[in-house]
Amino acid sequence: MTSYEPTDAQGAAEAGSVAYDAVVLAGGAARRLGGADKPGLRVGGRALLDRVLTACADARTTVVVADSRPTARPVRWTREDPPGGGPLAALGAGLRHTTAEQVVVLSADLPFLGARTVRRLLTALRGGAADGVLLTDADGRDQPLVAAYRTPALHRELAALSTEHDGLTGLPLRRLTAALDLTRVPDPVASFDCDTWDDIATARARIREHGHVLDEWISAAKDELGIDLDVDTGVLLDLARDAAHGVARPAAPLTTFLVGYAAAQAGGGPEAVAEAARKAVALALRWAQEDNPDAKPDTDAG
């Protein structure tokens, strides 16, 4: 794997330009993980299920097919009957609670899935005539649980399969995909799923690499604190640097905290954060200038 997109809500607004629902399948047995609670396993401090739910945060309705549990955002819960009936039965159960003409279908074990991939799938679906658009993995295999579909096409084929086999229980996903006209998009990173403990270890190591760790940490912190706000992190990092170098190292975290507090008092939002940060940066620079013995007296009252 080379790179991947952050799993926060960045880019979700563009995905939201297409009305869609999401169905997340999270009720598998995880046999290759020894029966562990796979959706609840944490990668980068966040449950795998929460990471996937963040990627489809702009869905009009999100249905999770599994036993209910606490999640970072509200969803609708349902279960196939009988539980453990397999992915087609689970998909059928989830679709019953959707109304949009387009539906994103996802598994709950995609650590590198982000809003941009969801947007890309929906855009490709809207721009073509196919029944669905799915990702393929590093080996070129179809990943039907990282896909966007036309909802009527899913209902049509699932109804046909249910009639032919007297229900959907136990049927493999390939019975569905073989009957659909599908467009395939290669993406070995976003399609990476966690089926084994080695996969979990790979994902945990990957997000701690230098190029990804900061975005991952910010996304995890926002989920933990219940904050849905995208700001220019570069501005805050520059502020922390100026405060640390121009004043003292402990000034960096304290100043960024004060900026956040001031922005909240000003009504919140990216603009309020940027304005508070601008003022704090100017103060830090003035402070640093006074430590320069060759600096001219500052006569600017502002």
GROMACS .gro file of C-alpha atoms in nm:
model
  302
    1MET     CA    1   0.000   0.000   0.000
    2THR     CA    2   0.124   0.346  -0.080
    3SER     CA    3  -0.113   0.606   0.057
    4TYR     CA    4  -0.468   0.638   0.176
    5GLU     CA    5  -0.719   0.904   0.251
    6PRO     CA    6  -0.795   1.024   0.604
    7THR     CA    7  -1.109   0.867   0.754
    8ASP     CA    8  -1.259   1.185   0.891
    9ALA     CA    9  -1.558   1.363   0.736
   10GLN     CA   10  -1.340   1.565   0.497
   11GLY     CA   11  -1.492   1.545   0.150
   12ALA     CA   12  -1.830   1.425   0.278
   13ALA     CA   13  -2.003   1.746   0.171
   14GLU     CA   14  -1.928   1.662  -0.191
   15ALA     CA   15  -2.064   1.309  -0.144
   16GLY     CA   16  -2.374   1.464   0.006
   17SER     CA   17  -2.459   1.629  -0.327
   18VAL     CA   18  -2.606   1.290  -0.426
   19ALA     CA   19  -2.892   1.172  -0.206
   20TYR     CA   20  -2.806   0.823  -0.094
   21ASP     CA   21  -2.859   0.574   0.185
   22ALA     CA   22  -2.597   0.345   0.336
   23VAL     CA   23  -2.618  -0.016   0.447
   24VAL     CA   24  -2.332  -0.141   0.663
   25LEU     CA   25  -2.300  -0.515   0.724
   26ALA     CA   26  -2.151  -0.570   1.070
   27GLY     CA   27  -2.292  -0.899   1.191
   28GLY     CA   28  -2.043  -1.156   1.061
   29ALA     CA   29  -1.899  -1.433   1.276
   30ALA     CA   30  -1.532  -1.325   1.230
   31ARG     CA   31  -1.415  -1.686   1.237
   32ARG     CA   32  -1.065  -1.599   1.114
   33LEU     CA   33  -1.037  -1.367   1.415
   34GLY     CA   34  -1.139  -1.641   1.654
   35GLY     CA   35  -1.490  -1.503   1.687
   36ALA     CA   36  -1.370  -1.163   1.812
   37ASP     CA   37  -1.603  -0.865   1.797
   38LYS     CA   38  -1.455  -0.740   1.469
   39PRO     CA   39  -1.663  -0.420   1.428
   40GLY     CA   40  -1.554  -0.316   1.776
   41LEU     CA   41  -1.181  -0.375   1.722
   42ARG     CA   42  -0.993  -0.047   1.739
   43VAL     CA   43  -0.757   0.088   1.477
   44GLY     CA   44  -0.610   0.427   1.556
   45GLY     CA   45  -0.817   0.445   1.873
   46ARG     CA   46  -1.148   0.410   1.688
   47ALA     CA   47  -1.368   0.107   1.637
   48LEU     CA   48  -1.364  -0.024   1.281
   49LEU     CA   49  -1.740   0.028   1.260
   50ASP     CA   50  -1.709   0.392   1.363
   51ARG     CA   51  -1.445   0.450   1.099
   52VAL     CA   52  -1.679   0.319   0.829
   53LEU     CA   53  -1.973   0.520   0.964
   54THR     CA   54  -1.762   0.836   0.943
   55ALA     CA   55  -1.691   0.765   0.575
   56CYS     CA   56  -2.063   0.761   0.494
   57ALA     CA   57  -2.162   1.033   0.739
   58ASP     CA   58  -2.364   1.223   0.474
   59ALA     CA   59  -2.596   0.932   0.398
   60ARG     CA   60  -2.959   1.028   0.435
   61THR     CA   61  -3.023   0.706   0.628
   62THR     CA   62  -2.756   0.469   0.757
   63VAL     CA   63  -2.867   0.116   0.840
   64VAL     CA   64  -2.633  -0.117   1.027
   65VAL     CA   65  -2.720  -0.486   1.007
   66ALA     CA   66  -2.600  -0.623   1.340
   67ASP     CA   67  -2.690  -0.630   1.707
   68SER     CA   68  -2.702  -0.271   1.834
   69ARG     CA   69  -2.406  -0.116   2.016
   70PRO     CA   70  -2.286   0.236   2.102
   71THR     CA   71  -2.154   0.417   1.794
   72ALA     CA   72  -2.000   0.755   1.725
   73ARG     CA   73  -2.304   0.866   1.524
   74PRO     CA   74  -2.669   0.761   1.531
   75VAL     CA   75  -2.776   0.483   1.295
   76ARG     CA   76  -3.073   0.256   1.239
   77TRP     CA   77  -3.024  -0.102   1.353
   78THR     CA   78  -3.173  -0.414   1.203
   79ARG     CA   79  -3.096  -0.785   1.179
   80GLU     CA   80  -3.147  -1.056   0.921
   81ASP     CA   81  -3.381  -1.341   1.018
   82PRO     CA   82  -3.238  -1.573   1.131
   83PRO     CA   83  -2.924  -1.394   1.253
   84GLY     CA   84  -2.611  -1.523   1.086
   85GLY     CA   85  -2.790  -1.586   0.759
   86GLY     CA   86  -2.506  -1.452   0.550
   87PRO     CA   87  -2.433  -1.133   0.357
   88LEU     CA   88  -2.721  -1.154   0.108
   89ALA     CA   89  -2.975  -1.205   0.384
   90ALA     CA   90  -2.819  -0.918   0.578
   91LEU     CA   91  -2.824  -0.691   0.273
   92GLY     CA   92  -3.190  -0.772   0.213
   93ALA     CA   93  -3.271  -0.686   0.575
   94GLY     CA   94  -3.087  -0.356   0.552
   95LEU     CA   95  -3.243  -0.252   0.222
   96ARG     CA   96  -3.591  -0.274   0.371
   97HIS     CA   97  -3.513   0.044   0.567
   98THR     CA   98  -3.379   0.248   0.274
   99THR     CA   99  -3.567   0.481   0.041
  100ALA     CA  100  -3.300   0.657  -0.169
  101GLU     CA  101  -3.248   0.560  -0.533
  102GLN     CA  102  -2.880   0.499  -0.463
  103VAL     CA  103  -2.732   0.299  -0.177
  104VAL     CA  104  -2.375   0.254  -0.061
  105VAL     CA  105  -2.311  -0.098   0.071
  106LEU     CA  106  -2.014  -0.139   0.303
  107SER     CA  107  -1.862  -0.395   0.532
  108ALA     CA  108  -1.771  -0.283   0.883
  109ASP     CA  109  -1.400  -0.370   0.861
  110LEU     CA  110  -1.254  -0.110   0.623
  111PRO     CA  111  -0.990   0.088   0.814
  112PHE     CA  112  -0.879   0.301   0.517
  113LEU     CA  113  -1.218   0.389   0.372
  114GLY     CA  114  -1.292   0.760   0.362
  115ALA     CA  115  -1.557   1.001   0.240
  116ARG     CA  116  -1.371   1.065  -0.085
  117THR     CA  117  -1.406   0.702  -0.189
  118VAL     CA  118  -1.777   0.706  -0.108
  119ARG     CA  119  -1.810   1.021  -0.319
  120ARG     CA  120  -1.612   0.862  -0.603
  121LEU     CA  121  -1.836   0.555  -0.608
  122LEU     CA  122  -2.152   0.764  -0.611
  123THR     CA  123  -2.020   0.997  -0.880
  124ALA     CA  124  -1.928   0.704  -1.103
  125LEU     CA  125  -2.269   0.546  -1.048
  126ARG     CA  126  -2.451   0.867  -1.130
  127GLY     CA  127  -2.239   0.926  -1.442
  128GLY     CA  128  -2.298   0.584  -1.598
  129ALA     CA  129  -2.573   0.337  -1.674
  130ALA     CA  130  -2.447   0.040  -1.470
  131ASP     CA  131  -2.640  -0.116  -1.183
  132GLY     CA  132  -2.349  -0.059  -0.949
  133VAL     CA  133  -1.990   0.053  -0.903
  134LEU     CA  134  -1.758  -0.149  -0.681
  135LEU     CA  135  -1.393  -0.145  -0.583
  136THR     CA  136  -1.145  -0.417  -0.668
  137ASP     CA  137  -0.861  -0.507  -0.432
  138ALA     CA  138  -0.486  -0.542  -0.483
  139ASP     CA  139  -0.536  -0.881  -0.651
  140GLY     CA  140  -0.810  -0.754  -0.882
  141ARG     CA  141  -1.089  -0.929  -0.691
  142ASP     CA  142  -1.433  -0.772  -0.670
  143GLN     CA  143  -1.525  -0.616  -0.336
  144PRO     CA  144  -1.907  -0.598  -0.349
  145LEU     CA  145  -1.916  -0.464   0.008
  146VAL     CA  146  -1.731  -0.148  -0.092
  147ALA     CA  147  -1.976  -0.034  -0.356
  148ALA     CA  148  -2.258   0.195  -0.464
  149TYR     CA  149  -2.568   0.046  -0.626
  150ARG     CA  150  -2.895   0.153  -0.780
  151THR     CA  151  -3.144   0.049  -0.515
  152PRO     CA  152  -3.414  -0.077  -0.758
  153ALA     CA  153  -3.160  -0.309  -0.921
  154LEU     CA  154  -3.073  -0.461  -0.583
  155HIS     CA  155  -3.440  -0.509  -0.494
  156ARG     CA  156  -3.507  -0.670  -0.832
  157GLU     CA  157  -3.225  -0.923  -0.815
  158LEU     CA  158  -3.266  -1.001  -0.445
  159ALA     CA  159  -3.635  -1.070  -0.502
  160ALA     CA  160  -3.550  -1.302  -0.791
  161LEU     CA  161  -3.292  -1.490  -0.583
  162SER     CA  162  -3.528  -1.516  -0.288
  163THR     CA  163  -3.799  -1.665  -0.510
  164GLU     CA  164  -3.558  -1.907  -0.677
  165HIS     CA  165  -3.399  -2.030  -0.352
  166ASP     CA  166  -3.691  -1.986  -0.113
  167GLY     CA  167  -3.508  -1.710   0.076
  168LEU     CA  168  -3.164  -1.549   0.090
  169THR     CA  169  -3.017  -1.733   0.387
  170GLY     CA  170  -2.680  -1.887   0.313
  171LEU     CA  171  -2.648  -1.751  -0.042
  172PRO     CA  172  -2.308  -1.603  -0.138
  173LEU     CA  173  -2.273  -1.247  -0.264
  174ARG     CA  174  -2.154  -1.365  -0.605
  175ARG     CA  175  -2.509  -1.482  -0.680
  176LEU     CA  176  -2.610  -1.116  -0.667
  177THR     CA  177  -2.313  -0.959  -0.840
  178ALA     CA  178  -2.330  -1.210  -1.127
  179ALA     CA  179  -2.677  -1.082  -1.210
  180LEU     CA  180  -2.584  -0.712  -1.208
  181ASP     CA  181  -2.417  -0.487  -1.463
  182LEU     CA  182  -2.122  -0.354  -1.264
  183THR     CA  183  -1.846  -0.100  -1.315
  184ARG     CA  184  -1.518  -0.178  -1.140
  185VAL     CA  185  -1.276   0.075  -0.988
  186PRO     CA  186  -0.932  -0.049  -0.873
  187ASP     CA  187  -0.842   0.071  -0.524
  188PRO     CA  188  -0.618  -0.164  -0.322
  189VAL     CA  189  -0.611   0.072  -0.024
  190ALA     CA  190  -0.973   0.171   0.038
  191SER     CA  191  -1.078  -0.189  -0.031
  192PHE     CA  192  -0.838  -0.329   0.231
  193ASP     CA  193  -1.041  -0.517   0.491
  194CYS     CA  194  -0.946  -0.676   0.821
  195ASP     CA  195  -1.015  -1.048   0.815
  196THR     CA  196  -0.719  -1.164   1.027
  197TRP     CA  197  -0.511  -1.042   1.319
  198ASP     CA  198  -0.230  -0.978   1.073
  199ASP     CA  199  -0.462  -0.743   0.884
  200ILE     CA  200  -0.543  -0.560   1.207
  201ALA     CA  201  -0.172  -0.527   1.287
  202THR     CA  202  -0.100  -0.396   0.937
  203ALA     CA  203  -0.374  -0.134   0.965
  204ARG     CA  204  -0.260  -0.021   1.309
  205ALA     CA  205   0.097   0.015   1.191
  206ARG     CA  206  -0.002   0.194   0.873
  207ILE     CA  207  -0.192   0.478   1.034
  208ARG     CA  208   0.099   0.549   1.268
  209GLU     CA  209   0.332   0.622   0.981
  210HIS     CA  210   0.454   0.980   0.974
  211GLY     CA  211   0.244   1.086   0.676
  212HIS     CA  212  -0.085   0.974   0.828
  213VAL     CA  213  -0.064   0.985   1.206
  214LEU     CA  214  -0.166   1.349   1.253
  215ASP     CA  215  -0.480   1.325   1.040
  216GLU     CA  216  -0.569   0.999   1.213
  217TRP     CA  217  -0.522   1.148   1.558
  218ILE     CA  218  -0.734   1.454   1.477
  219SER     CA  219  -1.012   1.235   1.337
  220ALA     CA  220  -1.006   1.013   1.646
  221ALA     CA  221  -1.006   1.312   1.881
  222LYS     CA  222  -1.300   1.474   1.702
  223ASP     CA  223  -1.500   1.152   1.727
  224GLU     CA  224  -1.414   1.112   2.095
  225LEU     CA  225  -1.506   1.474   2.177
  226GLY     CA  226  -1.815   1.484   1.959
  227ILE     CA  227  -1.676   1.762   1.739
  228ASP     CA  228  -1.783   1.791   1.376
  229LEU     CA  229  -1.556   2.071   1.259
  230ASP     CA  230  -1.297   2.082   0.983
  231VAL     CA  231  -1.034   2.352   1.033
  232ASP     CA  232  -0.701   2.436   0.876
  233THR     CA  233  -0.466   2.231   1.092
  234GLY     CA  234  -0.168   2.403   0.931
  235VAL     CA  235  -0.275   2.731   1.092
  236LEU     CA  236  -0.291   2.571   1.435
  237LEU     CA  237   0.043   2.397   1.390
  238ASP     CA  238   0.206   2.725   1.287
  239LEU     CA  239   0.055   2.890   1.592
  240ALA     CA  240   0.188   2.617   1.822
  241ARG     CA  241   0.533   2.650   1.666
  242ASP     CA  242   0.538   3.028   1.707
  243ALA     CA  243   0.420   3.006   2.067
  244ALA     CA  244   0.676   2.737   2.150
  245HIS     CA  245   0.969   2.916   1.990
  246GLY     CA  246   0.877   3.274   2.073
  247VAL     CA  247   0.754   3.226   2.429
  248ALA     CA  248   0.816   2.882   2.583
  249ARG     CA  249   0.737   2.522   2.493
  250PRO     CA  250   0.444   2.490   2.735
  251ALA     CA  251   0.289   2.794   2.567
  252ALA     CA  252   0.209   2.586   2.257
  253PRO     CA  253  -0.063   2.357   2.400
  254LEU     CA  254  -0.195   2.626   2.632
  255THR     CA  255  -0.226   2.878   2.349
  256THR     CA  256  -0.403   2.638   2.115
  257PHE     CA  257  -0.645   2.557   2.397
  258LEU     CA  258  -0.716   2.928   2.448
  259VAL     CA  259  -0.769   2.972   2.075
  260GLY     CA  260  -1.026   2.693   2.077
  261TYR     CA  261  -1.200   2.844   2.377
  262ALA     CA  262  -1.208   3.189   2.216
  263ALA     CA  263  -1.342   3.044   1.891
  264ALA     CA  264  -1.620   2.868   2.080
  265GLN     CA  265  -1.715   3.191   2.254
  266ALA     CA  266  -1.726   3.361   1.914
  267GLY     CA  267  -1.978   3.110   1.785
  268GLY     CA  268  -1.748   2.835   1.663
  269GLY     CA  269  -1.680   2.738   1.304
  270PRO     CA  270  -1.364   2.741   1.093
  271GLU     CA  271  -1.374   3.121   1.052
  272ALA     CA  272  -1.380   3.179   1.427
  273VAL     CA  273  -1.086   2.941   1.474
  274ALA     CA  274  -0.888   3.113   1.197
  275GLU     CA  275  -0.950   3.460   1.341
  276ALA     CA  276  -0.855   3.359   1.695
  277ALA     CA  277  -0.544   3.184   1.564
  278ARG     CA  278  -0.447   3.494   1.362
  279LYS     CA  279  -0.462   3.712   1.672
  280ALA     CA  280  -0.263   3.464   1.878
  281VAL     CA  281   0.005   3.431   1.608
  282ALA     CA  282   0.042   3.809   1.593
  283LEU     CA  283   0.080   3.821   1.970
  284ALA     CA  284   0.341   3.542   1.966
  285LEU     CA  285   0.541   3.725   1.700
  286ARG     CA  286   0.530   4.052   1.893
  287TRP     CA  287   0.639   3.865   2.205
  288ALA     CA  288   0.931   3.708   2.017
  289GLN     CA  289   1.039   4.044   1.874
  290GLU     CA  290   1.083   4.186   2.223
  291ASP     CA  291   1.342   3.919   2.295
  292ASN     CA  292   1.558   4.050   2.013
  293PRO     CA  293   1.797   4.315   2.150
  294ASP     CA  294   1.825   4.475   1.807
  295ALA     CA  295   1.450   4.507   1.762
  296LYS     CA  296   1.311   4.856   1.719
  297PRO     CA  297   1.057   4.977   1.975
  298ASP     CA  298   0.708   4.859   1.885
  299THR     CA  299   0.485   5.164   1.853
  300ASP     CA  300   0.190   4.981   1.701
  301ALA     CA  301  -0.080   4.994   1.964
  302GLY     CA  302  -0.273   4.728   1.771
   0.00000   0.00000   0.00000
